[in-house]
Short mmCIF file of C-alpha atoms and ligand atoms in Angstrom, two decimals:
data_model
loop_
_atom_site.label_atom_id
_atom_site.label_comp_id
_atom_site.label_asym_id
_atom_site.label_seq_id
_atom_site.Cartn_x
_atom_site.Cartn_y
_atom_site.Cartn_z
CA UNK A 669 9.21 -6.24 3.09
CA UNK A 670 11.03 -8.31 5.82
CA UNK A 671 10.41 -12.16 6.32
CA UNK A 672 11.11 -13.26 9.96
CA UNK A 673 10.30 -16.85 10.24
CA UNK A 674 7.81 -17.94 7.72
CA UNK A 675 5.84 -14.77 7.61
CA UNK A 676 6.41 -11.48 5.71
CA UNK A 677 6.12 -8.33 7.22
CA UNK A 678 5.72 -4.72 5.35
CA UNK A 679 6.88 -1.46 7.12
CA UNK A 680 3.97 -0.08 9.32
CA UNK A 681 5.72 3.35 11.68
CA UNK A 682 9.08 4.65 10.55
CA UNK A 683 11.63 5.64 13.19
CA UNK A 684 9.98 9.26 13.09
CA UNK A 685 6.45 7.98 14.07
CA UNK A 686 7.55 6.21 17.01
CA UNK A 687 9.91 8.93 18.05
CA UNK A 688 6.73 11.25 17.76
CA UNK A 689 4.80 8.76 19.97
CA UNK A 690 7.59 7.88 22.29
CA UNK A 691 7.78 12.01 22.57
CA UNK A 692 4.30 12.34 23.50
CA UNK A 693 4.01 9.98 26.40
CA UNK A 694 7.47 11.76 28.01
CA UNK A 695 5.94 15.14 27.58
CA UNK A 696 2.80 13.79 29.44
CA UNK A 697 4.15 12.30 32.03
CA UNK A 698 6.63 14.80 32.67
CA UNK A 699 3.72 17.18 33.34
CA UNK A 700 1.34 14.73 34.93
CA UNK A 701 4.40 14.17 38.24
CA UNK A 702 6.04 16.88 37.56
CA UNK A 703 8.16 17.66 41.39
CA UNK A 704 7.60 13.70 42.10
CA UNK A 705 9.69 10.81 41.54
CA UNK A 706 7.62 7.73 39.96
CA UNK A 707 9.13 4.72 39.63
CA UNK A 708 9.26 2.84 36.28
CA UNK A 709 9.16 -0.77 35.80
CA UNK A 710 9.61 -1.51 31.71
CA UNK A 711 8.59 -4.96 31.16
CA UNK A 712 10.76 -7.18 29.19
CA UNK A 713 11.43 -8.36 26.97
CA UNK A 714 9.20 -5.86 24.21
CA UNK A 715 9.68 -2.95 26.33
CA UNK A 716 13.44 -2.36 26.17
CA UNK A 717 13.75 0.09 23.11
CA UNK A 718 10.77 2.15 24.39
CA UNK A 719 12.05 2.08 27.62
CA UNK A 720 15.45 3.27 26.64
CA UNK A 721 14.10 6.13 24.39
CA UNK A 722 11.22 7.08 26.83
CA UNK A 723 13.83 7.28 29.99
CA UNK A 724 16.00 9.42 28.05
CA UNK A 725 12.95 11.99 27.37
CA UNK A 726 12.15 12.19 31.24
CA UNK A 727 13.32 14.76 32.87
CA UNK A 728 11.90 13.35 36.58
CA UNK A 729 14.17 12.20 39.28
CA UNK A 730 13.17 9.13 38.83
CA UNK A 731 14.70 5.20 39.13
CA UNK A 732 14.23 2.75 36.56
CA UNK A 733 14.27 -1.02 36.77
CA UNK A 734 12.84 -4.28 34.89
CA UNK A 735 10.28 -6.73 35.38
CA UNK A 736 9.93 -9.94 32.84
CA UNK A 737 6.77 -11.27 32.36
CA UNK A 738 6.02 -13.23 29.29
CA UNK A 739 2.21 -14.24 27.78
CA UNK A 740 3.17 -14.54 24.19
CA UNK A 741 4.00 -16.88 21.92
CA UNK A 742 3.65 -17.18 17.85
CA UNK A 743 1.15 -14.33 16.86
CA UNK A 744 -1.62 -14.74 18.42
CA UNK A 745 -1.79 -14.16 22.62
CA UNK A 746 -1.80 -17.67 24.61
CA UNK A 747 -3.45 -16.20 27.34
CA UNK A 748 -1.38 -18.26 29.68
CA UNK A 749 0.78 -15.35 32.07
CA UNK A 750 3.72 -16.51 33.82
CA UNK A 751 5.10 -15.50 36.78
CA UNK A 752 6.57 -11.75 37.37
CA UNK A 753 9.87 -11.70 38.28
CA UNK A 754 12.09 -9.04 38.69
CA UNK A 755 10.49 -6.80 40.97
CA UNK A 756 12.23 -6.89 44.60
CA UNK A 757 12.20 -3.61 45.70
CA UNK A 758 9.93 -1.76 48.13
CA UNK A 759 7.27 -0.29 46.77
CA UNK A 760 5.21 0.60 49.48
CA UNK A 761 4.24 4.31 48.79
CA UNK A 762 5.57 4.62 45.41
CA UNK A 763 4.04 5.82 42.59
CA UNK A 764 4.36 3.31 39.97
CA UNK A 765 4.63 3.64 35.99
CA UNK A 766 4.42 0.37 33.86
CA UNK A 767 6.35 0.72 30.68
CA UNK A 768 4.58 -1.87 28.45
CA UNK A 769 5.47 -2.53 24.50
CA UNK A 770 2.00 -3.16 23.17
CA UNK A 771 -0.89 -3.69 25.25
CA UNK A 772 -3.55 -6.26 23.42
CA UNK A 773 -6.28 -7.91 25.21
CA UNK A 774 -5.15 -6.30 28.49
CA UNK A 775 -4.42 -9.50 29.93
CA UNK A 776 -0.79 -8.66 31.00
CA UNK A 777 -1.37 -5.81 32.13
CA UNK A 778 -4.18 -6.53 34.29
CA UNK A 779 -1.76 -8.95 36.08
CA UNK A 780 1.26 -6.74 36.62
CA UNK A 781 -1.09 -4.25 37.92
CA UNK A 782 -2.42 -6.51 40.53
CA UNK A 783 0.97 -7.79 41.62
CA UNK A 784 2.09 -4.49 42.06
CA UNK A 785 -0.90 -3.35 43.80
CA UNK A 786 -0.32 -6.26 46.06
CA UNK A 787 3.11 -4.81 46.88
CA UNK A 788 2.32 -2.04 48.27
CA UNK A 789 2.07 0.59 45.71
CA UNK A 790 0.42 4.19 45.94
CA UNK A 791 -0.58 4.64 42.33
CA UNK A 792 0.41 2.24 39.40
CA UNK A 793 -0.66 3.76 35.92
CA UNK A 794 0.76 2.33 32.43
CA UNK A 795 2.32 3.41 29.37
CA UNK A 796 2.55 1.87 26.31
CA UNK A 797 3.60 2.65 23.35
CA UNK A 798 1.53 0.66 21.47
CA UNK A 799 -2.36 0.13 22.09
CA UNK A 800 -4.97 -1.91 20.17
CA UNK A 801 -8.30 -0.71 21.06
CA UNK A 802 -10.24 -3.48 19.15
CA UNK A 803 -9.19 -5.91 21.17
CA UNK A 804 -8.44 -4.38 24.59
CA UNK A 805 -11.17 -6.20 27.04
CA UNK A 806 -10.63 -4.85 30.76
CA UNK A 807 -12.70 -2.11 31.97
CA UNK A 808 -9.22 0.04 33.35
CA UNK A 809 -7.96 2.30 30.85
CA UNK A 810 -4.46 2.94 29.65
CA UNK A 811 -3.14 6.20 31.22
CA UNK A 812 -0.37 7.14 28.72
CA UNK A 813 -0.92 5.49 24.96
CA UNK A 814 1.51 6.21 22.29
CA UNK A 815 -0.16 5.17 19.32
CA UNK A 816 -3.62 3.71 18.73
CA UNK A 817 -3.05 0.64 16.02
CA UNK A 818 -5.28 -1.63 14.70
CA UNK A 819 -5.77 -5.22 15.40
CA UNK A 820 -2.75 -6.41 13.20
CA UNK A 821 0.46 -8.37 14.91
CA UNK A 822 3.30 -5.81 14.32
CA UNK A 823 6.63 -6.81 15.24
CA UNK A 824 10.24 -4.77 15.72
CA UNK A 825 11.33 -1.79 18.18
CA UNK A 826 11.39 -4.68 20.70
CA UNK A 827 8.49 -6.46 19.67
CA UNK A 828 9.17 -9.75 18.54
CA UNK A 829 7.75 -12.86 16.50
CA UNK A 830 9.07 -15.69 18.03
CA UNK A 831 12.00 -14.16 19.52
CA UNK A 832 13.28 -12.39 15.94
CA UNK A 833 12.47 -8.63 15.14
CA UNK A 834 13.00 -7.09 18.51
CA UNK A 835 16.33 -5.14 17.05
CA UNK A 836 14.16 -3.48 14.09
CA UNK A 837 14.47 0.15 14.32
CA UNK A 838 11.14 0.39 12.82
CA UNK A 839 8.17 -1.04 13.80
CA UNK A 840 6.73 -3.90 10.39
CA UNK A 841 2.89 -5.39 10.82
CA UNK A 842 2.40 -8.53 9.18
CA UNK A 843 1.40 -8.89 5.52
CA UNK A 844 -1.79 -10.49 4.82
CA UNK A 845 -2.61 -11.00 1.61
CA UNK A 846 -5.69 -10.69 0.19
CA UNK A 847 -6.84 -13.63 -1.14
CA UNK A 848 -5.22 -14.33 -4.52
CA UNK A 849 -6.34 -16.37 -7.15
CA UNK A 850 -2.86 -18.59 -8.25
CA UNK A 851 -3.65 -20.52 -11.57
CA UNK A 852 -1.65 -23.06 -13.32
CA UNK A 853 -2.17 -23.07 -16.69
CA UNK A 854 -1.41 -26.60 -17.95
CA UNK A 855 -1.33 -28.56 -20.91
CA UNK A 856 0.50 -29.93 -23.97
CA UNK A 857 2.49 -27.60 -26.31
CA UNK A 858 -0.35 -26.35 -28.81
CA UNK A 859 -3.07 -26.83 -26.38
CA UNK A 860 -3.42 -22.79 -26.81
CA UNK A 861 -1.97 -21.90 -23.21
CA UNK A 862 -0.29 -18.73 -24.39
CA UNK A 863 -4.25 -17.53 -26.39
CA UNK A 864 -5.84 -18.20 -23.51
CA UNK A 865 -3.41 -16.88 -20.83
CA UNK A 866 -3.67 -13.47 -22.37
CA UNK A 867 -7.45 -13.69 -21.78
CA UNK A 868 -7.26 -14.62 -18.02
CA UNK A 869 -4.96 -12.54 -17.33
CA UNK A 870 -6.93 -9.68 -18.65
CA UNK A 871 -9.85 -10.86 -16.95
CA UNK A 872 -8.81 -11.20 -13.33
CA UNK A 873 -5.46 -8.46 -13.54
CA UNK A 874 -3.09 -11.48 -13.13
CA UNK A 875 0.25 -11.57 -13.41
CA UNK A 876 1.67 -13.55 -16.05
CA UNK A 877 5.02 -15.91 -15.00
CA UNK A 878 5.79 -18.07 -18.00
CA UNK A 879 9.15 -19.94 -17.60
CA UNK A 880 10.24 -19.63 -20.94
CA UNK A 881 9.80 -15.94 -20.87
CA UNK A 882 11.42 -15.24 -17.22
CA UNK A 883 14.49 -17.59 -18.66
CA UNK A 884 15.18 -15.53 -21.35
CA UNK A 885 14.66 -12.30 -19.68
CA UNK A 886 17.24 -13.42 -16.89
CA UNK A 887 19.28 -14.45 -19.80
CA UNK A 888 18.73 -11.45 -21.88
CA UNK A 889 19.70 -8.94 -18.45
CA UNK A 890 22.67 -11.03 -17.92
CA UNK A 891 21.33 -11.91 -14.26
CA UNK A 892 23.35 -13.96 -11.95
CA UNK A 893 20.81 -16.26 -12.09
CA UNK A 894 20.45 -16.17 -15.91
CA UNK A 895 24.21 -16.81 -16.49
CA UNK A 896 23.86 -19.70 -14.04
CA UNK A 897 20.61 -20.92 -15.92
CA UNK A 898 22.95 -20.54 -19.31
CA UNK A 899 25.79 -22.26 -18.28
CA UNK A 900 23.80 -25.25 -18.22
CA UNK A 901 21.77 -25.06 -20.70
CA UNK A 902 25.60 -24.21 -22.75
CA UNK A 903 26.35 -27.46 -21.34
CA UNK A 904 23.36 -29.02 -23.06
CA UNK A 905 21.93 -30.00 -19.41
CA UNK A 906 18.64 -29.25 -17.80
CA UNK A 907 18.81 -26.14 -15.59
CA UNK A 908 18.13 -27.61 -12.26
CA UNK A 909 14.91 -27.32 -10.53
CA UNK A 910 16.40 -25.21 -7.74
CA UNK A 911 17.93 -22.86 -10.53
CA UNK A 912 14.11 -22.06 -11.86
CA UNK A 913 12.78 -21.93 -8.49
CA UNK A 914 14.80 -19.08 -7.63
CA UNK A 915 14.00 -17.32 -10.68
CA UNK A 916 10.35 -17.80 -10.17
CA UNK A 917 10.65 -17.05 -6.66
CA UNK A 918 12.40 -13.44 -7.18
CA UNK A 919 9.56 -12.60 -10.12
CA UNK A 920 7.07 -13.25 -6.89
CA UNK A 921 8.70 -11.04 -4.67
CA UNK A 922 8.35 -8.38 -7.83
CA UNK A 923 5.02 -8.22 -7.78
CA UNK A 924 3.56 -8.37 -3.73
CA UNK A 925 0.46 -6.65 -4.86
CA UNK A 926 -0.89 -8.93 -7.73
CA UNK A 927 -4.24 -10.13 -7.47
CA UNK A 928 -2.72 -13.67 -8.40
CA UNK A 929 -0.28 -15.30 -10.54
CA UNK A 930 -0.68 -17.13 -13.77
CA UNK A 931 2.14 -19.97 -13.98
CA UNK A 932 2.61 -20.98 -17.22
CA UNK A 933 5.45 -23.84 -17.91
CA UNK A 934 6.01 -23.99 -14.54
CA UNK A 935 5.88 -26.56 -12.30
CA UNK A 936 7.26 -29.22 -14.73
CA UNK A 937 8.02 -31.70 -12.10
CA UNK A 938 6.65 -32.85 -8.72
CA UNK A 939 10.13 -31.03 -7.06
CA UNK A 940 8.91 -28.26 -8.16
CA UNK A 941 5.52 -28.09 -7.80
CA UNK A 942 6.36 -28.87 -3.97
CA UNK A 943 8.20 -25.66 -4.23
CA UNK A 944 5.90 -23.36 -5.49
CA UNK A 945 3.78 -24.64 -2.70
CA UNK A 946 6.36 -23.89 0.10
CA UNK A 947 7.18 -20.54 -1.72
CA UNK A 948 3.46 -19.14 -1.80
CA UNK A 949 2.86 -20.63 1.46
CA UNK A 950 5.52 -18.65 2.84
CA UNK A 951 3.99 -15.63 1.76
CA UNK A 952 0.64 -16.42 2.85
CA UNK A 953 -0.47 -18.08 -0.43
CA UNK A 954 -1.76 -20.99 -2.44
CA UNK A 955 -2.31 -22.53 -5.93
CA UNK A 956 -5.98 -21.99 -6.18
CA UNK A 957 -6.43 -24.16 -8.96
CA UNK A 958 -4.39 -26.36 -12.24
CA UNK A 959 -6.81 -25.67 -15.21
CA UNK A 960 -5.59 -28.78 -17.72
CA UNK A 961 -6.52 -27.74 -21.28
CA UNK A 962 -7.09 -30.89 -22.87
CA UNK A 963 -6.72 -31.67 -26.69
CA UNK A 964 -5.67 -34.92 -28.18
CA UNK A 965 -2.37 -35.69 -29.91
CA UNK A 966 -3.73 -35.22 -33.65
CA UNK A 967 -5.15 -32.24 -33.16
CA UNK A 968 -1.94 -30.42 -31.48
CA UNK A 969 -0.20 -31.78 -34.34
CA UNK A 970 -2.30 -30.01 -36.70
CA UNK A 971 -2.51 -26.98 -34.69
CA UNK A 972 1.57 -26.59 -34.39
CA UNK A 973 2.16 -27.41 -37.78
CA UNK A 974 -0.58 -25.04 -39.11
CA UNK A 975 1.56 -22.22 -36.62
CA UNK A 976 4.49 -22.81 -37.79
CA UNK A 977 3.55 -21.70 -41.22
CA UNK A 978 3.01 -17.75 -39.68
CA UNK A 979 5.12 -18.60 -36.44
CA UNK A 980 8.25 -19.17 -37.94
CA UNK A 981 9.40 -21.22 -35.07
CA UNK A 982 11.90 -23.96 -36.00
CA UNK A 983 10.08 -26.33 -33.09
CA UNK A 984 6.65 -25.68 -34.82
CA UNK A 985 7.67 -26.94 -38.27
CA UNK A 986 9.33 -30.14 -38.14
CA UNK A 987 6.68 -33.35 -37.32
CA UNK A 988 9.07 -35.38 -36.16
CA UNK A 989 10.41 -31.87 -33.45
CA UNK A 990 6.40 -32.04 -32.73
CA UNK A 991 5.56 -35.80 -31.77
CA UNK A 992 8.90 -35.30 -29.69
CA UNK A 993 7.75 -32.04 -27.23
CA UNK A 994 4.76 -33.76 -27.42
CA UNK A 995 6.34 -37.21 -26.15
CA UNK A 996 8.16 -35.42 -23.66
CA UNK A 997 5.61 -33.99 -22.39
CA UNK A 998 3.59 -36.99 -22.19
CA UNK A 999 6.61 -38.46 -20.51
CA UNK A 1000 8.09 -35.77 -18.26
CA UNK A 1001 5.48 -33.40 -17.68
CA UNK A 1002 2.22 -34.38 -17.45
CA UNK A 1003 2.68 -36.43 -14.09
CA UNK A 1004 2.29 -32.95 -12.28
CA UNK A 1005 -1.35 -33.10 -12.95
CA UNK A 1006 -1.74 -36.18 -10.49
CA UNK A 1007 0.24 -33.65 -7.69
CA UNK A 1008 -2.70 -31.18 -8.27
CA UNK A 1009 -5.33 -33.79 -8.52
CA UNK A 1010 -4.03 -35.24 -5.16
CA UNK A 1011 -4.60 -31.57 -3.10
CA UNK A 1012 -8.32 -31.46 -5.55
CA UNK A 1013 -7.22 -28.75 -7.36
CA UNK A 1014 -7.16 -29.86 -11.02
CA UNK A 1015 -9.83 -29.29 -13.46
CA UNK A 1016 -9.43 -30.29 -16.78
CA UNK A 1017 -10.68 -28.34 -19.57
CA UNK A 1018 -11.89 -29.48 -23.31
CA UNK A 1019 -9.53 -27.36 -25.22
CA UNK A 1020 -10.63 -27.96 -28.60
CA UNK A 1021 -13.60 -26.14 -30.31
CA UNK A 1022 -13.89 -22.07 -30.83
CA UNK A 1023 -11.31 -20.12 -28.57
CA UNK A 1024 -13.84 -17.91 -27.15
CA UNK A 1025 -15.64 -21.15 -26.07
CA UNK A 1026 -12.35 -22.53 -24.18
CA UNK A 1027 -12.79 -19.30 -23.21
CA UNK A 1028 -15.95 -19.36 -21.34
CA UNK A 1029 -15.38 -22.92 -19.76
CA UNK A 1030 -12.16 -21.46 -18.48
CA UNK A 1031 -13.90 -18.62 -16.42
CA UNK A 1032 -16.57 -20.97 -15.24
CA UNK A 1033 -13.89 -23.21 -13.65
CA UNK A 1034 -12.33 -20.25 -12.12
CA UNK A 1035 -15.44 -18.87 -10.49
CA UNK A 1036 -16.52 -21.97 -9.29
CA UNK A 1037 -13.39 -22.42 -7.24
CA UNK A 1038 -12.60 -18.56 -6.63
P1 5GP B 1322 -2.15 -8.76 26.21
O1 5GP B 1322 -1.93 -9.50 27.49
O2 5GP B 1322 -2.46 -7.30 26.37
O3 5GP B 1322 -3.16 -9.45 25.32
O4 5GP B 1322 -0.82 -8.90 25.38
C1 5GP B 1322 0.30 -8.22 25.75
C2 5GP B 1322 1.55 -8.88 25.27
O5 5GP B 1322 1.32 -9.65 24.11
C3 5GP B 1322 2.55 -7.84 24.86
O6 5GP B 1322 3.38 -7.49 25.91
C4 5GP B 1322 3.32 -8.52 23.77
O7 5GP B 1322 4.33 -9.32 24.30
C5 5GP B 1322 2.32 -9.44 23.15
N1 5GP B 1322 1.67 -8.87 21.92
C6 5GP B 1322 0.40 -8.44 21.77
N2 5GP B 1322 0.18 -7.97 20.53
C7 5GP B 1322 1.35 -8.11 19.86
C8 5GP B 1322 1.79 -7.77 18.54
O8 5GP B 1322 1.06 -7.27 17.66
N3 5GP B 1322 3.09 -8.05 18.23
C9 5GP B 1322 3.93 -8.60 19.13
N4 5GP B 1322 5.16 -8.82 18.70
N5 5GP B 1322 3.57 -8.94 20.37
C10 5GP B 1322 2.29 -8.67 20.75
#
């Protein structure tokens, strides 16, 4: 996957496929004028790798020269054509070839045909590598097509998104995701996030990020980010929001294909809950929803202290460790809740009673929002 601007984009025709393509439309033409010399007019700036690569598979006598003629911006077409400029020389008589990128709605090259037309032209007939038939509208057709493609924006081999990707070798469509379902799993230590986790994520094939776990594996690997995470925490200080970001942020990029994401731990603070936002954003993403398990202070007592007697964890055994997470907490963490509350996306759940029946109000909160 490549990111050009705020969008990701997965590989879509190796170097081979368009070579194929770019192959077929020379052999064509070749035969189609074969004893004439067309002229070809690539239009910038998208055309300029097919241009190059189809020239050098034409064996006409034949002149070459460029046009530019923009009607695109961001990644969807603006409809609004600018002028043609570029093309000075006499075409009176000529047979004229269009080299064209990608040809969409038509629109372009409905124009450049008309302005060449208008110059005097014998014949003007266009190749393109690229062709989307679901969208093509004119009632021409496209004499030489490389490659039918769907109705996705692909960028590279020339094509851009806002000016970046035209030097790709390959040609990269952009990633849409499917819609995922991205739950933050909230709550005070002994509210039963882990029991319940394991149940969701079961459920709905989600991927599982707790922070605690992702720390300790980048520990445990000896990642550069886990040695940076350690040197803090060595240090007694809180790893730094940015630190955990990152982590959380390459343990995305692991898993492209999930059907969601479970957060678990994570966001802690409103920093970074404004940067999970901006990082699932960026991949076409969004927190679906913050379920809140809610169960008051005595009862997390009792439930941590009753762990700790088959746990063995040191943090589970202590009261005095206990009403401290659960201060900080209280203090630190539980502010995040009004950041989800504020976008409408928290629902808080009664966590105490039979885990099977957190269970079920769980899933109804989920398919009520999925
Ligand atoms: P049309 O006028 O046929 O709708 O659009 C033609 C122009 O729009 C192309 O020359 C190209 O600049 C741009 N365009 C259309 N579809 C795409 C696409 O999927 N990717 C990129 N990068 N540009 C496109």
């Amino acid at each position: 996957m490549i990111k050009l601007h705020d969008k990701l984009f997965v590989p879509y025709l190796s170097v081979e496929e368009i070579d194929n393509a770019v192959r077929g439309v020379a052999h064509q033409i070749n035969m189609d004028y074969e004893g004439t010399s067309p002229v070809f007019i690539g239009i910038l700036n998208g055309s300029f790798m097919f241009a190059s690569d189809l020239m050098k598979k034409i064996t006409l006598k034949s002149e070459i020269s460029f046009a530019k003629f923009s009607s695109y911006q961001g990644t969807s077409s603006t409809g609004v054509i600018a002028e043609l400029i570029g093309v000075n020389q006499d075409l009176s008589g000529k047979d004229v070839i269009v080299i064209e990128d990608i040809v969409d709605t038509g629109q372009t090259i409905d124009k450049v045909i008309g302005i060449l037309n208008a110059k005097g032209a014998k014949s003007v007939r266009i190749a393109t590598l690229l062709f989307k038939p679901e969208v093509f509208n004119k009632n021409f057709s496209i004499d030489y097509i490389g490659k039918h493609i769907p109705n996705k924006f692909v960028v590279g081999y020339g094509l851009d998104y806002d000016e970046l990707g035209r030097n790709l070798k390959e040609i990269y469509q952009l990633h849409e995701k499917k819609s995922m379902l991205n739950i933050v799993l909230f709550g005070p230590p002994g509210a039963g996030k882990g029991t319940q986790a394991a149940r969701l994520l079961e459920k709905y094939g989600l991927v599982h990020l707790s922070t605690g776990d992702v720390f300790r594996h980048n520990i445990g690997n000896q990642t550069e980010l886990g040695m940076l995470a350690k040197s803090y925490m060595d240090k007694g200080q809180l790893v730094p929001d940015q630190v955990t970001i990152n982590m959380l942020i390459s343990e995305v990029d692991k898993r492209p294909d999930a059907n969601g994401f479970i957060f678990d731990g994570f966001p802690r603070t409103d920093p970074q809950a404004e940067a999970l936002d901006v990082i699932l954003a960026e991949r076409n993403t969004r927190i679906t929803v913050m379920l809140g398990l809610n169960v008051e202070e005595e009862e997390l007592k009792k439930r941590l202290l009753e762990r700790g007697k088959t746990s063995g964890r040191a943090d589970d055994i202590d009261p005095t460790v206990i009403q401290n997470r659960i201060n900080v907490y209280n203090q630190e963490t539980a502010p995040v809740q009004a950041f989800y509350e504020k976008q409408n996306k928290y629902i808080g759940i009664d966590g105490v009673g039979e885990i099977d029946d957190v269970t079920t109000r769980l899933y109804n909160a989920i398919e009520n929002v999925k």
